[in-house]
PDB file of C-alpha atoms in Angstrom:
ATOM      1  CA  UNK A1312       0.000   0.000   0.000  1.00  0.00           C
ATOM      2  CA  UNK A1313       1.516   3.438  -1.122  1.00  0.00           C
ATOM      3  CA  UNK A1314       0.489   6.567   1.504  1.00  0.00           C
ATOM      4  CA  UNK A1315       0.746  10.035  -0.110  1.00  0.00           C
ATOM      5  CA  UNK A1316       0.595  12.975   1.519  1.00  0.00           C
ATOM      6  CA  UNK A1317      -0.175  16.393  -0.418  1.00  0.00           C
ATOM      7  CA  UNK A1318      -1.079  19.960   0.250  1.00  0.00           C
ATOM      8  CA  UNK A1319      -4.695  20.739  -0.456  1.00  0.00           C
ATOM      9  CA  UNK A1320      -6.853  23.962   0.384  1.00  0.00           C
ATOM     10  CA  UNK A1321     -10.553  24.641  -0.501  1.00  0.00           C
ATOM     11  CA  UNK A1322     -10.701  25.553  -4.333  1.00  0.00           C
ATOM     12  CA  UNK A1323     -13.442  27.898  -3.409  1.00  0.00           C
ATOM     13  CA  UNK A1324     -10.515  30.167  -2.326  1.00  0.00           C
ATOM     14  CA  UNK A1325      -9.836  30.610  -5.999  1.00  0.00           C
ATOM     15  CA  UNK A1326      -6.248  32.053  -6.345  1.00  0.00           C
ATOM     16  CA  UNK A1327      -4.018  29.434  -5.950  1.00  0.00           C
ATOM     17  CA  UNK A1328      -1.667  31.982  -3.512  1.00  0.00           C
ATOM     18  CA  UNK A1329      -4.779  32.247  -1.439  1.00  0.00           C
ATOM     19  CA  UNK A1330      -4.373  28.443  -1.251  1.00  0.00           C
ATOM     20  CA  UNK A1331      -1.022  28.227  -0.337  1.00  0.00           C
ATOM     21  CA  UNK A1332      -1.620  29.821   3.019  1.00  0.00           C
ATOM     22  CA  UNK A1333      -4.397  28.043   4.444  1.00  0.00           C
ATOM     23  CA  UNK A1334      -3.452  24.555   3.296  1.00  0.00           C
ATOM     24  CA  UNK A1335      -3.276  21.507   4.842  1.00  0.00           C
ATOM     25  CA  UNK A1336      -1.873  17.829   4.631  1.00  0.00           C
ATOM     26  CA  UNK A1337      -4.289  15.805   3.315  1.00  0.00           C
ATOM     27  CA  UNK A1338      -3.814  11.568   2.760  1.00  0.00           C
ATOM     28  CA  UNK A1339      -4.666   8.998   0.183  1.00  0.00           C
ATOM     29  CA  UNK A1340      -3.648   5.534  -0.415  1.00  0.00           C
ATOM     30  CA  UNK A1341      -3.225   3.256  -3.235  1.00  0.00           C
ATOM     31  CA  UNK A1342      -1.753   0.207  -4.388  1.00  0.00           C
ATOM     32  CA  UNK A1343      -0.941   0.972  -7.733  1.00  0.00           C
ATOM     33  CA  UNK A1344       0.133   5.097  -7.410  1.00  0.00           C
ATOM     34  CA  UNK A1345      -2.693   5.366 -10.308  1.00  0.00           C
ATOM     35  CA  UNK A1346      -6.439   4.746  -8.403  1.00  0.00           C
ATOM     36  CA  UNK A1347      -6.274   7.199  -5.303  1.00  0.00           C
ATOM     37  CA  UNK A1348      -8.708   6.808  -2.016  1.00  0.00           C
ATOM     38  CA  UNK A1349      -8.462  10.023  -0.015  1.00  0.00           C
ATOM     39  CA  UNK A1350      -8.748   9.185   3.284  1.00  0.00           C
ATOM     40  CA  UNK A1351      -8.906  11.461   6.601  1.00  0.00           C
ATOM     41  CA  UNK A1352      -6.609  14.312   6.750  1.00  0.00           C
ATOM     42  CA  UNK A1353      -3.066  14.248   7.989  1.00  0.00           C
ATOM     43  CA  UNK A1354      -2.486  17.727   9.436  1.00  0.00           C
ATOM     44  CA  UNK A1355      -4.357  21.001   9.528  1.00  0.00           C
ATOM     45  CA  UNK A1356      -3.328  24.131  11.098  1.00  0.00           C
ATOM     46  CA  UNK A1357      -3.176  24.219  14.498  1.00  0.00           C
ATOM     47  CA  UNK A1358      -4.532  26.193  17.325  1.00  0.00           C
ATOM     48  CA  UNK A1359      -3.221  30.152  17.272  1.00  0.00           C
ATOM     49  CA  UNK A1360      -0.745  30.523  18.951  1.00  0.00           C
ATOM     50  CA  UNK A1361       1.837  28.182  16.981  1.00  0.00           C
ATOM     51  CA  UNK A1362       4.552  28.128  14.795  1.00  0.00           C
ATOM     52  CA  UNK A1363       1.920  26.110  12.768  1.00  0.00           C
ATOM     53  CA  UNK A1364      -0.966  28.055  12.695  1.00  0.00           C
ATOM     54  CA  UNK A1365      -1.701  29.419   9.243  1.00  0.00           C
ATOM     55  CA  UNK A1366      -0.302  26.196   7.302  1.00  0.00           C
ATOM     56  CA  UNK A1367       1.071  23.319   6.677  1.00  0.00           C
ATOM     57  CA  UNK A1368       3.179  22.730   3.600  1.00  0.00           C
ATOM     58  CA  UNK A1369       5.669  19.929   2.435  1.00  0.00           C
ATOM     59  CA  UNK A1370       7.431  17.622   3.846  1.00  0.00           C
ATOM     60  CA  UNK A1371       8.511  13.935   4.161  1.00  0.00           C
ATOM     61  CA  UNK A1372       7.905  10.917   6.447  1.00  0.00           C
ATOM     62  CA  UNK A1373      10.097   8.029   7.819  1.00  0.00           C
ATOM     63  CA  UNK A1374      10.090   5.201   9.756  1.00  0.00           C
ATOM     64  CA  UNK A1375      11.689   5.066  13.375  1.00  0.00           C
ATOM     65  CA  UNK A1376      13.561   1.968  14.130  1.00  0.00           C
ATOM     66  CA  UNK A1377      11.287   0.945  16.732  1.00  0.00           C
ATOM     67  CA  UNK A1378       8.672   1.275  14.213  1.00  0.00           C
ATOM     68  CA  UNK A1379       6.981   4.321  14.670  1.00  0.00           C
ATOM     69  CA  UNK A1380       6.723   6.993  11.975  1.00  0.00           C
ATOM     70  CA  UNK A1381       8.003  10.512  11.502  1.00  0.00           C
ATOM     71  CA  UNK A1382       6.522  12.736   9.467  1.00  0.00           C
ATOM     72  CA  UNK A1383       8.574  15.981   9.469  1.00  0.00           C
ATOM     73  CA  UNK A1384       6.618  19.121   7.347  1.00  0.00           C
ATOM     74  CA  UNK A1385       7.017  22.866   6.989  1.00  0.00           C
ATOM     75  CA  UNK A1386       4.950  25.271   9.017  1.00  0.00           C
ATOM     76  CA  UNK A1387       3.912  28.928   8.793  1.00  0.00           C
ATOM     77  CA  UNK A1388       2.888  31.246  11.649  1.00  0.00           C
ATOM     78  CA  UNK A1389       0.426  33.988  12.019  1.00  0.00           C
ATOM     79  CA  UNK A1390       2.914  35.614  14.484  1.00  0.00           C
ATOM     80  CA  UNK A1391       5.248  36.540  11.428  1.00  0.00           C
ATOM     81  CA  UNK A1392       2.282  36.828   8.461  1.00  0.00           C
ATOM     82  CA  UNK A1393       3.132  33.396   7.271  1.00  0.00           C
ATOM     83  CA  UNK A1394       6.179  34.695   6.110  1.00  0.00           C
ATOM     84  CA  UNK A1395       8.773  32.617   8.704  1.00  0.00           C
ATOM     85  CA  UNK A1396       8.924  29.269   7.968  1.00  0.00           C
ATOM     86  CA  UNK A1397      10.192  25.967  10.446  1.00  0.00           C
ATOM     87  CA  UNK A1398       9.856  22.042  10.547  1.00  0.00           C
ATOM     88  CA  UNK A1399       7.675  20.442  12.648  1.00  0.00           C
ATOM     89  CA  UNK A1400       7.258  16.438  13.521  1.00  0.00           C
ATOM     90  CA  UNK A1401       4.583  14.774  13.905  1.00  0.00           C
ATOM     91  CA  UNK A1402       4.627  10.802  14.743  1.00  0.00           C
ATOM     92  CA  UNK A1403       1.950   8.007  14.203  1.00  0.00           C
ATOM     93  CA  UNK A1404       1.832   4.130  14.554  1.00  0.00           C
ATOM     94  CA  UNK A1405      -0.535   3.723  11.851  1.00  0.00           C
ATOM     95  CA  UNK A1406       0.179   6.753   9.252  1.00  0.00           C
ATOM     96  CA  UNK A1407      -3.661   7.175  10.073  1.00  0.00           C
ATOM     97  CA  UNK A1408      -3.727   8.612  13.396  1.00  0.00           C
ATOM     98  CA  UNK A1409      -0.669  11.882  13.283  1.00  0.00           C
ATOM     99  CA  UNK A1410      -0.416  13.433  17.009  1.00  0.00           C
ATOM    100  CA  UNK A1411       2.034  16.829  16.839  1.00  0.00           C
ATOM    101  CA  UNK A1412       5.476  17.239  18.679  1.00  0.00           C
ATOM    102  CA  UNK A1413       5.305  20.806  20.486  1.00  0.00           C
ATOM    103  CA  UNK A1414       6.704  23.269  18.714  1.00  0.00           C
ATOM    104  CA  UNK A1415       9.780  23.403  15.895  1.00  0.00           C
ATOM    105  CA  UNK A1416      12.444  20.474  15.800  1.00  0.00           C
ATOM    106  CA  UNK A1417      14.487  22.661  13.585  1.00  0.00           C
ATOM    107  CA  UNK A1418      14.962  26.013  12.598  1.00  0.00           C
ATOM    108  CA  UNK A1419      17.287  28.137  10.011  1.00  0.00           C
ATOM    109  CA  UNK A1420      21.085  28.584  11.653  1.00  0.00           C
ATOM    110  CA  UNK A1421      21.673  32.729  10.645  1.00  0.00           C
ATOM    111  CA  UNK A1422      25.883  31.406  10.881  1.00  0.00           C
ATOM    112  CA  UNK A1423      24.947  29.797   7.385  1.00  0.00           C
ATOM    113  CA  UNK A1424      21.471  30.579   6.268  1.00  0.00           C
ATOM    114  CA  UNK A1425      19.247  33.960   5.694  1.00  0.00           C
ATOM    115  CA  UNK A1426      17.029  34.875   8.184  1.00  0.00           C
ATOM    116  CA  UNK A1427      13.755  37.338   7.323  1.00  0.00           C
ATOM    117  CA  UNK A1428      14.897  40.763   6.940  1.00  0.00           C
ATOM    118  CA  UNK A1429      17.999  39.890   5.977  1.00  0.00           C
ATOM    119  CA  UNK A1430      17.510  41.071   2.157  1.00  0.00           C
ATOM    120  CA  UNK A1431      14.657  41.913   0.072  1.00  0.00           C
ATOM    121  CA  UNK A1432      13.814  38.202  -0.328  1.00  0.00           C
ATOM    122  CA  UNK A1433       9.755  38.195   0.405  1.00  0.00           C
ATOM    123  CA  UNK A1434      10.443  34.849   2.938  1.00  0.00           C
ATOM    124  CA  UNK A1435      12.364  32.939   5.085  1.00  0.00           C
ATOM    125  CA  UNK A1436      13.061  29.795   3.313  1.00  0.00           C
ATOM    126  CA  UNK A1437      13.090  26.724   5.903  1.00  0.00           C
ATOM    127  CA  UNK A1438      10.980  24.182   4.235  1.00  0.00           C
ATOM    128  CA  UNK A1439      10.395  21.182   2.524  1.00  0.00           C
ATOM    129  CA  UNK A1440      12.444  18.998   4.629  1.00  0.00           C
ATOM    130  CA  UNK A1441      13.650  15.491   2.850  1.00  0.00           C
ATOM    131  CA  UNK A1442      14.412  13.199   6.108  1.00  0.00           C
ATOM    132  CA  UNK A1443      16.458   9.466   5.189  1.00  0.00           C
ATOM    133  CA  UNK A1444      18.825   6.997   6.909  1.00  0.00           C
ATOM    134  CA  UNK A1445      22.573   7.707   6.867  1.00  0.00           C
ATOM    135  CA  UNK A1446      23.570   5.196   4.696  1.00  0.00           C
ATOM    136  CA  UNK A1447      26.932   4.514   6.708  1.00  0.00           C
ATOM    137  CA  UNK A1448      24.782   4.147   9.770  1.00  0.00           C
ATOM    138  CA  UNK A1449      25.024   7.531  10.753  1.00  0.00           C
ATOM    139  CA  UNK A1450      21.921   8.700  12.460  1.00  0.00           C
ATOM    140  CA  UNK A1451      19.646  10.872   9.779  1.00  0.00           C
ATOM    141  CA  UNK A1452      19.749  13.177   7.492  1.00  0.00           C
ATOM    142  CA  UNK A1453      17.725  16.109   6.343  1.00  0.00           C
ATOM    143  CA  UNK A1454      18.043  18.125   3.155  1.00  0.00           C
ATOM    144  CA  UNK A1455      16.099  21.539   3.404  1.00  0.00           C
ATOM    145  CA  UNK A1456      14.968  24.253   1.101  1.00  0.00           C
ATOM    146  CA  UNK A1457      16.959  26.725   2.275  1.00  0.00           C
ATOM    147  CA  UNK A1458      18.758  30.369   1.186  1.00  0.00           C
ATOM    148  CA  UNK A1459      22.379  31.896   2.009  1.00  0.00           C
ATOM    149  CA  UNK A1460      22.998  34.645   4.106  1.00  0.00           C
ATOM    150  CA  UNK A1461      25.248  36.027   1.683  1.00  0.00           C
ATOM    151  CA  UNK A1462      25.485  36.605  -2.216  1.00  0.00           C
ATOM    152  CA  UNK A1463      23.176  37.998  -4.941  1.00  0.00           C
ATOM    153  CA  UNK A1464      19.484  37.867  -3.349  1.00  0.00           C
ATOM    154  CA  UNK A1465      18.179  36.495  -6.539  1.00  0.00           C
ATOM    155  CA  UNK A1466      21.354  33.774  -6.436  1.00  0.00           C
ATOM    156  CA  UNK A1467      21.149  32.207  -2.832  1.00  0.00           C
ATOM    157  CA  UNK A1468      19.069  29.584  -3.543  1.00  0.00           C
ATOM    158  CA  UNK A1469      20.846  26.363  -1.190  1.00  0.00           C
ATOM    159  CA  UNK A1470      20.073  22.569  -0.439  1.00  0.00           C
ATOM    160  CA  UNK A1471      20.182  23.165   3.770  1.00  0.00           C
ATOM    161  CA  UNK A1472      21.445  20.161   6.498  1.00  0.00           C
ATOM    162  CA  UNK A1473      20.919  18.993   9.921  1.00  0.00           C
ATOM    163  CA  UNK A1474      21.497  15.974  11.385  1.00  0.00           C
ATOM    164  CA  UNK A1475      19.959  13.826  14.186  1.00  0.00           C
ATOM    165  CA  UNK A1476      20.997  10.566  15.903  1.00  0.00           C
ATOM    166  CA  UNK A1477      16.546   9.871  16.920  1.00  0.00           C
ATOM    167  CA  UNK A1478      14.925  12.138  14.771  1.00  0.00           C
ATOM    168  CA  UNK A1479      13.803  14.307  17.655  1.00  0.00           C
ATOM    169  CA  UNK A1480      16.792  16.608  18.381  1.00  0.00           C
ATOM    170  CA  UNK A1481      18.510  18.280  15.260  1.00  0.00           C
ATOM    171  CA  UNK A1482      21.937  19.769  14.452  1.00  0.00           C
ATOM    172  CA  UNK A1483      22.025  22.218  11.726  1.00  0.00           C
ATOM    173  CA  UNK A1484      24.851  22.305   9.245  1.00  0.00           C
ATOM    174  CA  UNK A1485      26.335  24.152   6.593  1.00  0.00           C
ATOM    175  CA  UNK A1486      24.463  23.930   3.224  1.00  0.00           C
ATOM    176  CA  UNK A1487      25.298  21.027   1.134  1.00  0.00           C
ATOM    177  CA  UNK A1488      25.158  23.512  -1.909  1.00  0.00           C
ATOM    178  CA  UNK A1489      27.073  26.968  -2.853  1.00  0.00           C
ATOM    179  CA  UNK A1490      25.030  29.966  -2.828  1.00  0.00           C
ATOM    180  CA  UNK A1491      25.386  30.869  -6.774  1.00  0.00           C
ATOM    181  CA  UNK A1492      24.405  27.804  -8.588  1.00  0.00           C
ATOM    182  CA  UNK A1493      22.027  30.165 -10.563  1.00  0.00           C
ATOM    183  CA  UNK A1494      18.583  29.541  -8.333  1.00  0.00           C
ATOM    184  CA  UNK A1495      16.467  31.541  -5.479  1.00  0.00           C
ATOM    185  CA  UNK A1496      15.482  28.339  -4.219  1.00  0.00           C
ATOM    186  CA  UNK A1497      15.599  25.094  -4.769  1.00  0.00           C
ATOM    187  CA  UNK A1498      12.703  23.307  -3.571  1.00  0.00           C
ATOM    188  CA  UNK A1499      10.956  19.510  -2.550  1.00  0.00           C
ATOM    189  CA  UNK A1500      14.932  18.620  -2.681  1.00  0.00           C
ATOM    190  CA  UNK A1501      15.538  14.662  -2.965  1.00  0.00           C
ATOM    191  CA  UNK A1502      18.233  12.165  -3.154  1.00  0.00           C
ATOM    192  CA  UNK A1503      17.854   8.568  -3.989  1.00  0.00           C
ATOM    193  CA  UNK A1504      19.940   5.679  -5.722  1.00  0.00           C
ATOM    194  CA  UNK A1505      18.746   5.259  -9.512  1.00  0.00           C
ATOM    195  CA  UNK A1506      20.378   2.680 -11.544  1.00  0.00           C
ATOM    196  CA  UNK A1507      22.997   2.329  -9.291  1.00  0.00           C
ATOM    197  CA  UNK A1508      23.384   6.360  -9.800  1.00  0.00           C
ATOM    198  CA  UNK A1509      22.869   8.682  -6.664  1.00  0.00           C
ATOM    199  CA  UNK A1510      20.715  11.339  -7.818  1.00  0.00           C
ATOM    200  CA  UNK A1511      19.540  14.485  -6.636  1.00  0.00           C
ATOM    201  CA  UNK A1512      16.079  16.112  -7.899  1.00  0.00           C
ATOM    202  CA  UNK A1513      14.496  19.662  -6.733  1.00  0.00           C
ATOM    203  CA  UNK A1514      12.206  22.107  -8.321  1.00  0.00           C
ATOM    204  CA  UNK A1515      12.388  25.949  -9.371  1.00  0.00           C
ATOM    205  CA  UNK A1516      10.551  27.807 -12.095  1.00  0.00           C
ATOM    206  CA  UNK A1517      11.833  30.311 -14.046  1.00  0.00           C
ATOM    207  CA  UNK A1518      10.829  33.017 -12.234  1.00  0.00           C
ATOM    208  CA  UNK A1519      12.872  32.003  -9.278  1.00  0.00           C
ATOM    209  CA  UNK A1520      15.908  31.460 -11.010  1.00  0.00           C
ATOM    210  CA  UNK A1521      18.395  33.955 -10.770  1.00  0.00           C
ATOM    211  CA  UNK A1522      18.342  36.904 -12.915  1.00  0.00           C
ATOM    212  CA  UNK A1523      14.569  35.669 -14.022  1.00  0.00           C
ATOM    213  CA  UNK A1524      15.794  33.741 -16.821  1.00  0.00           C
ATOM    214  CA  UNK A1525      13.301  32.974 -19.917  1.00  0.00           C
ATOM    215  CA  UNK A1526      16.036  30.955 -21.901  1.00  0.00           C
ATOM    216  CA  UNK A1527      14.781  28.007 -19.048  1.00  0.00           C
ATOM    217  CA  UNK A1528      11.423  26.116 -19.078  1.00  0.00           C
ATOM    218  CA  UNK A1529      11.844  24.144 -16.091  1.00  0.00           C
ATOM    219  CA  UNK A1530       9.937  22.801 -13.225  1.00  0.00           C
ATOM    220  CA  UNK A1531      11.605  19.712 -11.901  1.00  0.00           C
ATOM    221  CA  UNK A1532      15.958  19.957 -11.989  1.00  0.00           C
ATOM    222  CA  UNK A1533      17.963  16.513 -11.660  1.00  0.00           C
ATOM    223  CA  UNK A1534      21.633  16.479 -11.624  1.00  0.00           C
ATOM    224  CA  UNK A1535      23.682  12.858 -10.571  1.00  0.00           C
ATOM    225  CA  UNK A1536      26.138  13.089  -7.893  1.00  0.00           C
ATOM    226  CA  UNK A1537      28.851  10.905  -5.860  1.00  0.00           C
ATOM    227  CA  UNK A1538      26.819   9.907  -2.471  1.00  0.00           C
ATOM    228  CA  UNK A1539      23.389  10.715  -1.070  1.00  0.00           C
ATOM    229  CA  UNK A1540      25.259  12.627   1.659  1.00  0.00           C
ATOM    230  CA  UNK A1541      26.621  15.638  -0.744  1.00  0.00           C
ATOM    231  CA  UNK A1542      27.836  18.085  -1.526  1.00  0.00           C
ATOM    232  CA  UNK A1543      26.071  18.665  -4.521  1.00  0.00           C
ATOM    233  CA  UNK A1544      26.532  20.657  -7.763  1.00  0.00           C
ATOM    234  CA  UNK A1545      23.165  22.219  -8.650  1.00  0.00           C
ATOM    235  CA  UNK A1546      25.174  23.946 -12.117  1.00  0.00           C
ATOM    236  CA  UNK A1547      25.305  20.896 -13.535  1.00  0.00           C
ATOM    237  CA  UNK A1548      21.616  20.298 -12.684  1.00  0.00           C
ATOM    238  CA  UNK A1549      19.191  20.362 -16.179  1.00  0.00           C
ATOM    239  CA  UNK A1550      15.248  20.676 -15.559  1.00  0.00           C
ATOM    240  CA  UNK A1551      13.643  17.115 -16.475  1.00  0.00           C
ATOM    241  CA  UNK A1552       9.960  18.842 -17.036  1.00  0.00           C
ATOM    242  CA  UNK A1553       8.731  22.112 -18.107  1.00  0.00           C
ATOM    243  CA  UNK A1554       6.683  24.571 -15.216  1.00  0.00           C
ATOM    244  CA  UNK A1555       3.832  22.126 -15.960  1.00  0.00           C
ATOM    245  CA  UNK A1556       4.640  20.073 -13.915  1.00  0.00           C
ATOM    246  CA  UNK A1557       6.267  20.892 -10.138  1.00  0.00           C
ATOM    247  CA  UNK A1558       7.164  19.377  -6.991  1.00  0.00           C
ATOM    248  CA  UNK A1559       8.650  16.280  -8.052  1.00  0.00           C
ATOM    249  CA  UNK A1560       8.906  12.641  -5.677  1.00  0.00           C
ATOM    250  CA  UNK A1561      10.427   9.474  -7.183  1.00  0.00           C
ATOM    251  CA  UNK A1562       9.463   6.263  -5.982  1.00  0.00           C
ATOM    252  CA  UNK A1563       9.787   2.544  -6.993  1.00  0.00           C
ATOM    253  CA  UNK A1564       6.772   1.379  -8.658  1.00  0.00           C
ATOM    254  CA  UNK A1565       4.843  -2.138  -7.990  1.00  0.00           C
ATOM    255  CA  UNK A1566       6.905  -3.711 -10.276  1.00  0.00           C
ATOM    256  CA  UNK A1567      10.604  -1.915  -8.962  1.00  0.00           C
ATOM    257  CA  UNK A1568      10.786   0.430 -11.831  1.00  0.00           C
ATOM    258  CA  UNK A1569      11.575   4.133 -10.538  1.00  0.00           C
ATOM    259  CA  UNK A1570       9.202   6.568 -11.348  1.00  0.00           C
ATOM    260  CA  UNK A1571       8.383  10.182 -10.629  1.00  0.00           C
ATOM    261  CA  UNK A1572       4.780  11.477  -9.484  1.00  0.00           C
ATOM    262  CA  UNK A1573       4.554  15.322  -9.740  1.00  0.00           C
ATOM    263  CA  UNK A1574       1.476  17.887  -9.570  1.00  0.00           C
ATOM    264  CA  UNK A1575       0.389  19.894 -12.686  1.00  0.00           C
ATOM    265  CA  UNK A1576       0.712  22.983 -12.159  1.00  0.00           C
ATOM    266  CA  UNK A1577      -0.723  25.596 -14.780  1.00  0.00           C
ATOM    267  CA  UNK A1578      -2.648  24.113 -18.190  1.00  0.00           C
ATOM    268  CA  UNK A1579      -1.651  25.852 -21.822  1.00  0.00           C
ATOM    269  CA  UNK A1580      -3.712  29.058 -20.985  1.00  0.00           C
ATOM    270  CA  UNK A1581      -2.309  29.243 -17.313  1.00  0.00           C
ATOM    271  CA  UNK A1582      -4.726  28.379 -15.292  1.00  0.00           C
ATOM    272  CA  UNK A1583      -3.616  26.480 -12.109  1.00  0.00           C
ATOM    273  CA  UNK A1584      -4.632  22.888 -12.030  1.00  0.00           C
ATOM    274  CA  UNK A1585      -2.937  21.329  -9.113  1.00  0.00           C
ATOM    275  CA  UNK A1586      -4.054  17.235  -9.647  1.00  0.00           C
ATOM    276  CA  UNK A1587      -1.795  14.794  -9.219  1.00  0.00           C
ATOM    277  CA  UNK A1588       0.036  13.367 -12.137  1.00  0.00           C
ATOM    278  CA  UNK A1589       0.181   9.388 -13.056  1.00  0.00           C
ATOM    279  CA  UNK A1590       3.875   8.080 -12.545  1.00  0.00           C
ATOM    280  CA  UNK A1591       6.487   8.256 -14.734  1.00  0.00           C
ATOM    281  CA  UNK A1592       9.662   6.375 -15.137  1.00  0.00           C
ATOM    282  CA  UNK A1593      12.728   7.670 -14.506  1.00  0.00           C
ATOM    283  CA  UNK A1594      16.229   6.303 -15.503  1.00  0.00           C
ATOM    284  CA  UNK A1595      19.805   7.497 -15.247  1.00  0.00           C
ATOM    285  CA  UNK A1596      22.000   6.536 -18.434  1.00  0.00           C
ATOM    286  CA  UNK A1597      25.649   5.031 -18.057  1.00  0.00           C
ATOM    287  CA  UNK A1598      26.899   8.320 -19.354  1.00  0.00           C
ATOM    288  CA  UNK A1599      24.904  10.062 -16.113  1.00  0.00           C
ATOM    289  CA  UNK A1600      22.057  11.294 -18.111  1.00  0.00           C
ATOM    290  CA  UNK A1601      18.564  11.750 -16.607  1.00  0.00           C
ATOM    291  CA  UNK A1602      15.820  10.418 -18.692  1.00  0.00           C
ATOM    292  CA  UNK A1603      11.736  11.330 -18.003  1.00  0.00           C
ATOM    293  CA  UNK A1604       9.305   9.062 -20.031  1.00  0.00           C
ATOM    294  CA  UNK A1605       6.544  11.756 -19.996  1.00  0.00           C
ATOM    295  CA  UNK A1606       2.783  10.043 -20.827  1.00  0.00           C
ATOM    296  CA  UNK A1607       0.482  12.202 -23.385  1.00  0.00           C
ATOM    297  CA  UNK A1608      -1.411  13.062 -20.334  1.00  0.00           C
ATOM    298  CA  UNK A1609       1.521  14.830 -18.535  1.00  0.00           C
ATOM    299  CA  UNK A1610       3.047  16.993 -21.835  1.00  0.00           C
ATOM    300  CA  UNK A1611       1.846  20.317 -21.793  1.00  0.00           C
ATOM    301  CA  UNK A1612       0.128  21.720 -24.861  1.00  0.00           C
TER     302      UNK A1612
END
């Protein structure tokens, strides 16, 4: 049984940015990662006051070694206009039943990262946190959408770190990327092992990348590294979709073969859409190339 959990917000709110700050972590299952059953929500908002209390946006879950899971998600605060942004945890037995940790388990280090304020950049980027297992052994890791605290504003996009021994208490590193690499963020970041290929994938549209670039039509980036663990080169990263698509996850399919599910983001007359797209497979070539096999359903017009 595959458990996804996505951001949803009433469609009656209309604007799609009107969305984005009152959403929530919803949950379906399926066993094919075609034929979705939403079932009760994961997360909503909490109770004002929180660091949590105007939203809930992406995130990842894991399981504990005593079997327990983790799910670890961004939050948003009325205290700061939504505009401050930390990871929470939340843990559940059953990936039904989610019961919060209080408060933040980590927040942006301002040795290494930018804070609000700290340049015209409209946020604080501390989201999207992408928790695994050390593959030496070594505790946890967490890659974070993150920005430097120094550099071109439109140029600091960075893959942030921390690290935790039981998933509870969390030491913040250095970023695992250079401040830059050509992006204002670099978001949903990911690392797996594809065809024996570590690989890291993220997401940025054009009009985050630095210097607004309209050469690019990208949504989700993919560039092939040395080890899960970093550091990473996001210049040699090339977008694998257009801005139809967004927010990419790869997974193994029933049958082993990797795939990526994304959302669709805006249709050919730019109207947001936000459905969930059917997988597709995803291989890395000998030669380190990263190859999409994109359905008719998932090419924009």
């Amino acid at each position: 049984m595959y458990h996804l959990f996505f951001l949803r917000a009433s469609r009656a709110l209309g604007d799609p940015d009107r969305r984005h700050m009152r959403a929530s972590v919803g949950h379906a299952v399926s066993t094919d990662l075609r034929q979705w059953v939403q079932v009760a929500d994961a997360l909503v908002v909490a109770d004002r006051p929180a660091f949590d209390d105007i939203a809930t946006w992406t995130g990842s879950a894991v399981r504990a070694p005593g079997g327990s899971w983790h799910m670890f998600y961004t939050g948003a605060s009325s205290a700061e206009h939504g505009l401050v942004q930390r990871i929470g945890l939340a843990t559940s037995d059953d990936l039904m039943t989610w019961h919060r940790h209080p408060g933040p388990v980590v927040e942006a280090d301002p040795r290494w990262y930018e804070l609000l304020g700290d340049s015209t950049w409209p946020d604080q980027a501390w989201r999207d946190p992408w928790v695994f297992a050390d593959p030496s052994g070594n505790g946890w890791r967490m890659l974070v959408t993150a920005r430097a605290n120094h550099g071109p504003v439109d140029d600091r996009g960075v893959i942030g770190y921390a690290h935790s021994t039981d998933l509870l208490h969390w030491t913040v590193g250095p970023p695992l990327t250079p401040p830059g690499a050509g992006f204002g963020h670099l978001e949903v970041p990911q690392v797996e092992v594809v065809n024996g290929q570590p690989l890291l994938i993220f997401s940025c549209l054009p009009r985050e990348l630095a210097n607004r670039r309209t050469d690019v039509h990208s949504g989700v980036w993919a560039v092939t590294t040395s080890s899960l663990l970093g550091p990473f080169d996001p210049t040699a990263a090339r977008p694998v979709t257009d801005q139809a698509l967004y927010s990419g996850r790869i997974i193994r399919d029933p049958d082993g073969q990797w795939v990526m599910l994304a959302f669709h983001n805006y249709d050919a007359n730019g109207q947001f859409i936000g459905e969930l797209s059917d997988p597709m497979p995803i291989t890395v070539t000998a030669e380190g190339a990263v190859e999409l096999e994109r359905s008719p359903q998932t090419i924009s017009n």
